[in-house]
Amino acid sequence: GYFGARIAGPIASLMIEKYLTKNVKRKDLEKKMIEKSLEDEYAKPYSGRPFSINK
């Protein structure tokens, strides 16, 4: 799915890396995932405007 590929997958890979090595080497990806927000996606149904899913 859309968010699985863009958010859940990278987060899972960071979690596995941290578990196996006790460290995260991909700091750029870690920063991107920490700063990512789905607030706009959650607000769509409450906006009163038509919206498409996963866009």
XYZ file of C-alpha atoms in Angstrom:
55
model
C 0.000 0.000 0.000
C 0.849 3.633 -0.293
C 1.798 4.430 3.299
C 3.235 0.987 3.928
C 5.807 1.554 1.213
C 6.532 5.159 2.093
C 6.404 5.094 5.876
C 5.960 1.681 7.506
C 8.651 -0.070 5.461
C 11.408 2.458 6.168
C 10.479 2.622 9.856
C 10.555 -1.175 10.099
C 13.981 -1.290 8.463
C 15.296 1.309 10.920
C 13.880 -0.681 13.843
C 15.528 -3.882 12.615
C 18.842 -2.087 12.084
C 18.679 -0.637 15.602
C 17.802 -4.037 17.108
C 20.563 -5.914 15.303
C 23.383 -3.373 15.552
C 22.293 -1.241 18.537
C 22.874 1.750 16.251
C 21.320 3.505 13.249
C 23.760 4.444 10.500
C 21.145 5.895 8.123
C 20.636 9.136 10.019
C 19.112 10.860 6.978
C 16.312 8.273 6.790
C 15.850 8.368 10.553
C 15.486 12.163 10.478
C 13.030 11.976 7.562
C 10.824 9.445 9.378
C 10.908 11.400 12.647
C 9.876 14.611 10.888
C 7.210 12.987 8.690
C 3.633 13.901 9.560
C 0.353 12.353 8.451
C -1.648 15.225 9.913
C -2.822 16.382 6.465
C -4.023 12.876 5.606
C -6.002 12.562 8.832
C -7.583 15.997 8.269
C -8.971 15.164 4.800
C -12.210 13.462 5.945
C -13.018 16.413 8.206
C -12.363 19.118 5.608
C -15.824 18.879 4.035
C -14.243 18.752 0.583
C -14.021 15.786 -1.757
C -10.682 14.004 -1.515
C -8.943 11.043 -2.996
C -7.205 8.466 -0.882
C -3.399 8.073 -0.972
C -2.654 11.208 -2.979
